[in-house]
Coordinates of C-alpha atoms and ligand atoms in Angstrom, one line a residue:
X290 CA 126.9 94.2 77.8
X291 CA 123.8 92.6 76.3
X292 CA 123.6 90.3 79.3
X293 CA 123.2 93.4 81.5
X294 CA 120.3 94.8 79.5
X295 CA 118.7 91.4 79.7
X296 CA 119.3 91.2 83.4
X297 CA 116.2 93.2 84.4
X298 CA 113.9 91.1 82.3
X299 CA 115.6 87.9 83.4
X300 CA 115.2 88.9 87.1
X301 CA 111.5 89.5 86.6
X302 CA 110.9 86.0 85.3
X303 CA 113.4 83.8 87.0
X304 CA 112.7 83.8 90.8
X305 CA 115.1 81.0 91.3
X306 CA 118.0 83.3 90.6
X307 CA 117.2 85.4 93.6
X308 CA 120.0 85.6 96.0
X309 CA 122.5 84.3 93.4
X310 CA 126.0 85.7 94.1
X311 CA 128.0 87.1 91.2
X312 CA 131.7 86.8 91.2
X313 CA 132.7 89.6 93.5
X314 CA 136.2 89.2 94.9
X315 CA 136.1 88.2 98.6
X316 CA 138.4 89.9 101.1
X317 CA 139.3 87.2 103.6
X318 CA 143.0 87.3 104.1
X319 CA 144.9 84.0 104.6
X320 CA 147.6 85.5 106.7
X321 CA 148.1 88.1 109.4
X322 CA 151.1 90.4 109.7
X323 CA 150.7 91.3 113.4
X324 CA 150.0 94.9 112.7
X325 CA 146.8 96.6 113.7
X326 CA 145.1 99.6 112.1
X327 CA 142.5 102.0 113.4
X328 CA 140.4 104.2 111.2
X329 CA 138.1 107.1 112.0
X330 CA 135.8 108.7 109.4
X331 CA 134.6 112.2 109.1
X332 CA 132.2 113.9 106.6
X333 CA 129.6 112.3 104.3
X334 CA 128.5 108.7 103.8
X335 CA 130.9 108.4 100.9
X336 CA 133.8 108.7 103.2
X337 CA 132.4 106.1 105.6
X338 CA 131.9 103.8 102.7
X339 CA 135.5 104.5 101.5
X340 CA 136.8 103.6 104.9
X341 CA 135.3 100.1 104.3
X342 CA 137.2 99.8 101.1
X343 CA 140.4 100.9 102.9
X344 CA 139.7 98.2 105.6
X345 CA 139.3 95.7 102.8
X346 CA 142.6 96.6 101.1
X347 CA 144.5 96.5 104.4
X348 CA 142.8 93.3 105.5
X349 CA 144.0 91.6 102.4
X350 CA 147.6 92.6 103.3
X351 CA 147.2 90.9 106.7
X352 CA 146.6 94.0 108.8
X353 CA 144.0 93.5 111.5
X354 CA 141.3 96.1 112.3
X355 CA 141.2 97.4 115.9
X356 CA 138.6 99.7 117.4
X357 CA 141.0 100.7 120.2
X358 CA 143.3 103.4 119.0
X359 CA 145.9 102.5 121.8
X360 CA 146.4 99.1 120.2
X361 CA 147.0 100.5 116.8
X362 CA 150.3 100.5 114.8
X363 CA 148.6 102.6 112.1
X364 CA 146.0 105.3 112.7
X365 CA 144.0 106.7 109.8
X366 CA 141.7 109.7 109.7
X367 CA 139.4 109.7 106.7
X368 CA 138.8 113.4 106.4
X369 CA 136.3 116.0 105.1
X370 CA 136.9 119.5 103.7
X371 CA 133.3 120.6 103.0
X372 CA 133.3 123.4 105.6
X373 CA 136.1 125.0 107.6
X374 CA 134.8 123.5 110.8
X375 CA 135.1 120.0 109.4
X376 CA 138.8 120.6 108.8
X377 CA 139.3 122.2 112.3
X378 CA 137.8 119.1 113.8
X379 CA 140.4 116.9 112.1
X380 CA 143.3 119.1 113.1
X381 CA 142.1 119.0 116.7
X382 CA 141.9 115.2 116.5
X383 CA 145.5 115.2 115.2
X384 CA 146.6 117.1 118.3
X385 CA 145.2 114.4 120.6
X386 CA 146.7 111.6 118.4
X387 CA 150.1 113.4 118.7
X388 CA 150.0 112.7 122.5
X389 CA 149.6 109.0 121.8
X390 CA 152.5 109.1 119.3
X391 CA 154.7 110.7 121.9
X392 CA 154.3 107.6 124.0
X393 CA 154.7 105.2 121.0
X394 CA 157.2 106.5 118.4
X395 CA 156.6 103.7 115.9
X396 CA 153.0 104.7 115.4
X397 CA 152.2 105.8 111.9
X398 CA 149.5 108.4 111.2
X399 CA 147.8 108.6 107.9
X400 CA 145.4 111.3 106.6
X401 CA 143.0 110.0 103.9
X402 CA 140.1 111.5 102.0
X403 CA 139.1 115.0 101.0
X404 CA 141.5 117.0 103.2
X405 CA 144.4 114.9 102.1
X406 CA 143.4 115.7 98.5
X407 CA 142.9 119.4 99.1
X408 CA 146.1 120.1 100.9
X409 CA 148.3 117.4 99.3
X410 CA 152.0 117.4 100.6
X411 CA 151.3 120.8 102.2
X412 CA 149.7 118.8 104.9
X413 CA 153.1 117.3 105.8
X414 CA 154.5 120.8 106.4
X415 CA 151.5 121.9 108.4
X416 CA 151.1 118.8 110.5
X417 CA 154.5 117.3 111.5
X418 CA 153.1 114.1 113.0
X419 CA 151.5 113.0 109.8
X420 CA 153.3 110.2 108.0
X421 CA 151.0 109.4 105.1
X422 CA 148.7 111.6 102.9
X423 CA 146.5 109.6 100.6
X424 CA 143.7 110.9 98.4
X425 CA 140.4 109.2 97.7
X426 CA 141.4 107.6 94.4
X427 CA 144.8 106.2 95.7
X428 CA 143.7 103.7 98.3
X429 CA 145.0 100.7 96.3
X430 CA 148.5 102.1 96.8
X431 CA 148.2 102.1 100.6
X432 CA 150.2 99.0 101.3
X433 CA 153.1 100.4 99.3
X434 CA 152.8 103.8 101.0
X435 CA 152.8 102.1 104.4
X436 CA 156.0 100.3 103.6
X437 CA 157.6 103.6 102.5
X438 CA 156.5 105.3 105.7
X439 CA 157.9 102.4 107.8
X440 CA 161.3 103.2 106.4
X441 CA 161.0 106.7 107.8
X442 CA 160.0 108.5 104.5
X443 CA 156.8 110.5 104.3
X444 CA 154.5 109.0 101.8
X445 CA 152.1 110.9 99.6
X446 CA 149.7 109.8 96.8
X447 CA 147.0 112.2 95.9
X448 CA 146.5 111.3 92.2
X449 CA 142.9 111.6 91.1
X450 CA 141.7 109.0 88.6
X451 CA 139.1 109.1 85.8
X452 CA 138.6 105.3 86.1
X453 CA 138.9 104.2 89.7
X454 CA 135.6 102.9 91.2
X455 CA 137.0 100.2 93.5
X456 CA 134.4 98.1 91.7
X457 CA 136.1 94.7 92.5
X458 CA 136.7 95.4 96.2
X459 CA 134.3 93.8 98.7
X460 CA 134.1 96.4 101.5
X461 CA 134.7 95.3 105.1
X462 CA 131.6 96.5 106.9
X463 CA 132.6 98.8 109.8
X464 CA 130.3 100.0 112.6
X465 CA 127.3 98.0 111.6
X466 CA 124.3 96.2 113.0
X467 CA 124.4 93.9 110.0
X468 CA 121.1 95.2 108.7
X469 CA 121.9 98.3 106.7
X470 CA 124.8 99.1 104.4
X471 CA 126.1 101.6 101.9
X472 CA 127.0 100.7 98.4
X473 CA 129.0 103.2 96.4
X474 CA 127.7 103.4 92.8
X475 CA 129.8 106.3 91.5
X476 CA 132.6 108.6 92.5
X477 CA 133.5 112.2 91.9
X478 CA 131.3 115.1 90.7
X479 CA 131.1 116.9 87.4
X480 CA 129.0 119.7 88.7
X481 CA 130.6 122.9 89.7
X482 CA 128.4 124.4 92.5
X483 CA 130.4 127.5 93.2
X484 CA 130.5 127.0 97.0
X485 CA 131.6 123.4 96.8
X486 CA 135.0 121.8 97.3
X487 CA 134.0 118.2 96.3
X488 CA 134.8 118.5 92.6
X489 CA 138.4 119.4 93.6
X490 CA 138.8 116.7 96.3
X491 CA 137.0 113.8 94.5
X492 CA 137.7 114.5 90.8
X493 CA 135.6 113.7 87.7
X494 CA 132.4 111.7 88.0
X495 CA 132.5 108.0 87.1
X496 CA 130.0 105.3 87.4
X497 CA 130.7 101.8 88.7
X498 CA 130.0 98.6 86.7
X499 CA 126.4 97.7 87.6
X500 CA 127.1 94.0 87.7
X501 CA 129.5 94.5 90.7
X502 CA 126.8 96.7 92.4
X503 CA 124.2 93.9 92.0
X504 CA 126.8 91.4 93.2
X505 CA 127.5 93.4 96.3
X506 CA 123.8 93.9 97.1
X507 CA 123.2 90.2 96.6
X508 CA 126.1 89.3 98.9
X509 CA 124.8 91.6 101.5
X510 CA 121.3 90.2 101.3
X511 CA 122.7 86.7 101.7
X512 CA 124.6 87.8 104.8
X513 CA 121.3 89.0 106.4
X514 CA 121.4 92.7 105.4
X515 CA 117.9 94.1 104.7
X516 CA 118.7 97.6 103.4
X517 CA 121.2 99.1 101.1
X518 CA 121.8 102.8 100.3
X519 CA 123.2 103.5 96.9
X520 CA 125.7 106.4 97.2
X521 CA 127.0 109.1 94.9
X522 CA 127.3 112.9 95.0
X523 CA 124.7 113.0 92.2
X524 CA 123.1 109.6 91.7
X525 CA 120.7 110.8 89.0
X526 CA 123.6 111.2 86.6
X527 CA 124.7 107.5 87.1
X528 CA 125.4 106.3 83.6
X529 CA 127.0 103.0 82.7
X530 CA 128.4 102.9 79.2
X531 CA 129.9 99.5 79.3
X532 CA 133.3 100.9 79.4
X533 CA 135.4 100.6 82.7
X534 CA 137.7 103.4 81.6
X535 CA 134.8 105.9 81.4
X536 CA 136.3 107.1 78.1
X537 CA 132.7 107.2 76.7
X538 CA 132.3 110.3 78.9
X539 CA 134.4 112.3 76.5
X540 CA 132.4 111.5 73.4
X541 CA 130.1 114.0 71.8
X542 CA 126.8 112.2 72.2
X543 CA 126.9 111.1 75.8
X544 CA 123.3 109.9 76.1
X545 CA 123.6 107.6 73.1
X546 CA 126.2 105.6 75.0
X547 CA 124.3 104.9 78.2
X548 CA 123.4 101.3 78.7
X549 CA 122.2 101.5 82.3
X550 CA 120.9 104.8 83.7
X551 CA 120.0 105.4 87.4
X552 CA 116.3 104.4 87.1
X553 CA 117.4 101.0 85.5
X554 CA 120.1 100.5 88.2
X555 CA 117.5 101.2 90.9
X556 CA 115.2 98.6 89.4
X557 CA 118.0 96.0 89.1
X558 CA 118.9 96.4 92.8
X559 CA 115.2 96.3 93.8
X560 CA 114.9 93.0 92.0
X561 CA 117.7 91.4 94.0
X562 CA 115.1 90.5 96.6
X563 CA 111.7 92.1 97.6
X564 CA 112.9 91.9 101.2
X565 CA 115.9 94.1 100.5
X566 CA 115.1 97.8 100.9
X567 CA 116.8 100.2 98.6
X568 CA 117.6 103.8 99.4
X569 CA 119.9 106.3 97.6
X570 CA 121.6 109.6 98.1
X571 CA 122.1 112.3 96.8
X572 CA 119.6 113.4 94.1
X573 CA 120.3 116.6 92.2
X574 CA 117.2 118.6 91.4
X575 CA 118.5 119.3 87.9
X576 CA 118.9 115.6 87.0
X577 CA 116.1 113.7 88.8
X578 CA 113.8 112.3 86.1
X579 CA 110.2 111.2 86.1
X580 CA 111.5 107.8 85.1
X581 CA 113.3 107.5 88.4
X582 CA 110.2 108.6 90.3
X583 CA 108.0 106.0 88.4
X584 CA 110.6 103.3 89.3
X585 CA 110.4 104.3 93.0
X586 CA 106.6 104.2 92.8
X587 CA 106.6 100.8 91.1
X588 CA 108.6 98.9 93.7
X589 CA 107.5 98.6 97.3
X590 CA 111.1 97.9 98.4
X591 CA 112.5 101.1 96.9
X592 CA 111.9 103.5 99.7
X593 CA 109.6 106.5 99.3
X594 CA 112.2 109.0 100.4
X595 CA 114.2 111.5 98.4
X596 CA 117.0 113.7 99.6
X597 CA 116.7 116.7 97.2
X598 CA 119.0 119.5 98.4
X599 CA 117.7 122.9 97.4
X600 CA 120.6 125.0 98.9
X601 CA 118.6 128.2 98.4
X602 CA 115.0 129.2 97.5
X603 CA 116.1 132.2 95.5
X604 CA 116.7 131.9 91.7
X605 CA 119.3 134.7 91.8
X606 CA 121.2 133.0 94.6
X607 CA 120.9 129.6 92.9
X608 CA 122.5 131.3 89.9
X609 CA 125.4 132.5 91.9
X610 CA 125.7 129.1 93.4
X611 CA 125.8 127.7 89.9
X612 CA 123.2 125.0 90.8
X613 CA 121.9 125.2 87.2
X614 CA 118.2 125.1 88.2
X615 CA 116.0 127.9 89.5
X616 CA 113.1 128.2 92.0
X617 CA 110.4 127.3 89.5
X618 CA 112.3 124.2 88.3
X619 CA 112.8 123.0 91.8
X620 CA 109.1 123.5 92.6
X621 CA 108.2 121.5 89.5
X622 CA 110.4 118.6 90.7
X623 CA 108.7 118.7 94.1
X624 CA 105.3 118.7 92.4
X625 CA 106.3 115.7 90.3
X626 CA 107.4 113.8 93.4
X627 CA 104.1 114.6 95.1
X628 CA 102.1 113.5 92.0
X629 CA 104.0 110.3 91.3
X630 CA 104.9 109.2 94.8
X631 CA 102.2 110.7 97.0
X632 CA 103.5 109.3 100.3
X633 CA 107.2 110.4 99.6
X634 CA 109.4 111.8 102.4
X635 CA 111.5 114.7 101.2
X636 CA 114.6 116.2 102.9
X637 CA 117.0 119.0 101.9
X638 CA 120.4 120.7 102.4
X639 CA 120.2 124.4 102.9
X640 CA 123.0 127.0 103.0
X641 CA 122.4 130.3 104.9
X642 CA 124.3 133.5 104.1
X643 CA 125.9 132.6 100.7
X644 CA 127.8 135.4 99.0
X645 CA 125.6 138.4 98.3
X646 CA 122.5 136.8 99.9
X647 CA 119.9 139.6 100.6
X648 CA 117.2 139.5 103.2
X649 CA 114.7 138.9 100.4
X650 CA 116.6 135.9 99.1
X651 CA 116.7 134.5 102.6
X652 CA 112.9 134.9 102.8
X653 CA 112.7 133.0 99.5
X654 CA 114.5 130.1 101.2
X655 CA 112.0 130.1 104.1
X656 CA 109.0 130.2 101.7
X657 CA 110.5 127.4 99.7
X658 CA 110.7 125.3 102.8
X659 CA 107.0 125.9 103.4
X660 CA 106.3 124.9 99.8
X661 CA 108.3 121.7 99.9
X662 CA 107.2 120.8 103.4
X663 CA 110.6 119.1 104.1
X664 CA 110.4 116.3 106.6
X665 CA 114.1 117.0 107.5
X666 CA 116.9 119.3 106.5
X667 CA 120.7 119.5 106.9
X668 CA 121.3 123.2 107.5
X669 CA 124.6 125.1 107.4
X670 CA 125.9 128.6 107.1
X671 CA 128.2 129.4 104.2
X672 CA 131.8 128.6 104.8
X673 CA 134.2 129.8 102.1
X674 CA 136.4 127.1 100.7
X675 CA 139.8 128.1 99.1
X676 CA 140.0 127.5 95.4
X677 CA 136.2 127.2 94.7
X678 CA 134.4 129.3 92.1
X679 CA 132.7 131.4 94.8
X680 CA 136.0 132.1 96.6
X681 CA 137.4 133.4 93.4
X682 CA 134.4 135.3 92.1
X683 CA 132.4 136.6 95.0
X684 CA 133.1 138.3 98.3
X685 CA 132.0 136.3 101.4
X686 CA 130.1 139.4 102.4
X687 CA 127.3 138.3 104.7
X688 CA 128.5 139.1 108.2
X689 CA 128.8 136.1 110.5
X690 CA 126.1 137.3 112.9
X691 CA 123.6 137.7 110.1
X692 CA 124.6 134.2 108.7
X693 CA 123.9 132.8 112.1
X694 CA 120.6 134.6 112.6
X695 CA 119.4 133.4 109.2
X696 CA 120.5 129.9 109.9
X697 CA 118.6 130.0 113.2
X698 CA 115.5 131.1 111.4
X699 CA 115.9 128.2 108.9
X700 CA 116.5 125.7 111.7
X701 CA 113.4 127.0 113.6
X702 CA 111.3 126.7 110.4
X703 CA 112.5 123.1 109.9
X704 CA 111.8 122.1 113.4
X705 CA 108.3 123.3 113.0
X706 CA 107.9 121.5 109.7
X707 CA 109.3 118.2 111.1
X708 CA 107.0 118.4 114.0
X709 CA 104.0 119.0 111.9
X710 CA 105.0 116.2 109.5
X711 CA 105.4 113.8 112.4
X712 CA 102.1 114.8 114.1
X713 CA 100.3 114.1 110.8
X714 CA 101.6 110.5 111.1
X715 CA 99.7 109.8 114.3
X716 CA 97.1 107.2 113.7
X717 CA 98.8 105.8 110.6
X718 CA 100.4 102.3 110.3
X719 CA 103.9 101.9 108.7
X720 CA 106.0 99.0 107.8
X721 CA 109.3 99.3 109.7
X722 CA 112.6 97.5 109.3
X723 CA 113.8 96.6 112.9
X724 CA 117.3 98.1 113.0
X725 CA 118.5 98.1 116.6
X726 CA 117.7 98.4 120.2
X727 CA 116.6 101.9 121.1
X728 CA 119.2 104.0 122.8
X729 CA 116.8 105.2 125.4
X730 CA 115.4 101.8 126.5
X731 CA 116.5 98.2 126.4
X732 CA 112.8 97.3 126.1
X733 CA 112.3 99.1 122.8
X734 CA 113.5 98.7 119.2
X735 CA 113.9 101.4 116.6
X736 CA 113.8 101.3 112.9
X737 CA 112.7 103.5 110.0
X738 CA 109.7 103.5 107.8
X739 CA 110.0 103.8 104.0
X740 CA 109.9 107.6 104.4
X741 CA 113.1 107.4 106.5
X742 CA 111.4 108.4 109.8
X743 CA 112.8 106.8 112.9
X744 CA 110.1 104.9 114.8
X745 CA 110.4 103.5 118.3
X746 CA 108.2 100.6 119.6
X747 CA 108.2 97.9 122.3
X748 CA 110.3 94.8 121.4
X749 CA 107.7 92.1 121.6
X750 CA 109.0 88.8 120.2
X751 CA 110.5 90.4 117.1
X752 CA 114.1 90.5 116.2
X753 CA 116.5 92.8 114.4
X754 CA 116.1 92.5 110.6
X755 CA 112.3 91.7 110.8
X756 CA 109.7 93.8 109.1
X757 CA 106.9 94.9 111.4
X758 CA 103.8 97.0 111.0
X759 CA 103.8 99.8 113.6
X760 CA 100.7 101.9 114.5
X761 CA 101.9 105.4 115.4
X762 CA 100.6 106.7 118.7
X763 CA 102.7 109.8 119.4
X764 CA 105.4 112.0 117.9
X765 CA 107.8 114.8 118.5
X766 CA 110.0 116.6 116.0
X767 CA 112.6 113.8 115.9
X768 CA 110.8 110.5 116.2
X769 CA 107.5 108.6 116.1
X770 CA 106.4 106.2 118.7
X771 CA 104.0 103.3 118.4
X772 CA 103.1 99.7 118.8
X773 CA 103.3 96.7 116.5
X774 CA 100.0 95.6 115.1
Ligands
SAH177 N1 126.3 116.3 96.3 C1 125.4 116.8 97.3 C2 126.1 117.6 98.4 C3 127.3 117.2 99.0 S1 128.0 118.3 100.2 C4 124.5 117.8 96.6 O1 124.8 118.2 95.5 O2 123.5 118.1 97.1 C5 126.7 118.3 101.4 C6 126.1 119.6 101.7 O3 127.1 120.5 102.3 C7 125.7 120.4 100.5 O4 124.5 120.0 100.0 C8 125.6 121.8 101.0 O5 124.4 122.2 101.5 C9 126.7 121.8 102.1 N2 127.9 122.6 101.7 C10 128.7 122.3 100.7 N3 129.7 123.3 100.6 C11 129.4 124.1 101.6 C12 130.1 125.3 102.0 N4 131.1 125.8 101.4 N5 129.5 126.0 103.1 C13 128.4 125.5 103.7 N6 127.8 124.4 103.3 C14 128.3 123.7 102.3
SF4_178 FE1 129.2 119.7 95.4 FE2 127.4 120.5 93.7 FE3 128.8 118.2 93.3 FE4 127.0 118.3 95.3 S1 126.6 118.5 93.1 S2 129.1 117.5 95.4 S3 127.2 120.4 96.0 S4 129.6 120.3 93.3
F3S179 FE1 133.3 116.0 103.0 FE2 134.5 114.9 100.9 FE3 132.2 114.0 101.6 S1 134.5 117.0 101.4 S2 131.2 115.8 102.5 S3 134.0 113.9 102.8 S4 133.0 114.2 99.6

């Protein structure tokens, strides 16, 4: 592992190593088996990233990807369980896929991801048309499971693993413009937020070998990508101990075993190339360190943007949520961000109407939003998930109409904050990575600034993947508009 620790220093001094590819397994398959698979992803970025691993595993077995469901021999839904609505969406989609299966009896339907893990073989009883149920840590067994399903047997593998990180698998990029990509740096979650199903569907937290992360980032850069987002449920607790089995997690003195922490990993990825932007998600308020903030401040290509979900602004509510920080702690972290990275964009996740939430606690959430001045938030009303701590311990006692009213107030507040934040940007100039042609006009490009704000501007002679400086001329709550200077 010494070579890893030397890596940062080496990178700083040896420019000629930039762009060097480490030995990451490539996924080109030498043969095709005439079968086509189709995959749809729901839920968080982690799931979208996992679908790219699934595509790689199937590609190696000779299956071809199709984006037309009617051409498919295998249809996969990579599912999400985070709220009841997410599960309903999948069940509805299964209904419409059933109609296709009625016309094509050989079609195999597989459910992957968090819903597969939560419901396990119960899924097969509830949804008759499903042939495969495969949890997030079992994708390597997909080829065998498909064979089993082809013989008419229902196939299930929902074993969770303490080791699996798919570190050696080069994802097949789906749905991409070739400029931005996700890189999974860890899996699972060791927190036990009382509302959350993720620890049950994704298992224990484990970190991926940093060498394979750097190799993936380098490979992406060489292929023309200019931005990577490092993914984990709680990236700040990334900790590589030099042990692929993650057994070191069980030892008494965890910190003593850490060879690479998240701040160091960020730096290693930033050093792949100054033209490769680095983003990351999600940061947990209890774990984000000043060391991480200083690393962000130090490198121009680590984006000044932090997604720091607060969930609630009330200490009492945070306690019931088992978030392990309180209002004062969260405010301290926001102040640290403002001090160390003055131009940093901050966004949040907020839950309205959690168990026992009083009107006063709700007001605390609104005042926290004012304090943090979020540029953006993902906002939800509480949805009880079976088996979670909250479902076992607390009554889901805030009536739906009150949940919805509080959520509407939170959404209104956020719209106001986003608008104000965007209006403050008028007259400023930002470096923007050109991502794609704007949806609204063929004559315009769009791309984001370091703070993750979407900016629209006339195309000029620039091309996708370029960095341009854009002077902001106008703004609404969702986007900024400007011209290249
Ligand atoms: N690991 C991330 C969150 C992943 S889930 C973190 O710790 O911040 C994404 C978001 O969904 C959460 O931040 C939370 O706001 C929301 N969420 C999770 N469970 C929920 C539930 N039962 N009801 C409503 N929203 C929920
Ligand atoms: Fe869920 Fe909390 Fe883990 Fe996020 S940190 S995935 S909210 S348990
Ligand atoms: Fe959903 Fe699973 Fe992500 S529950 S939010 S897909 S980790």
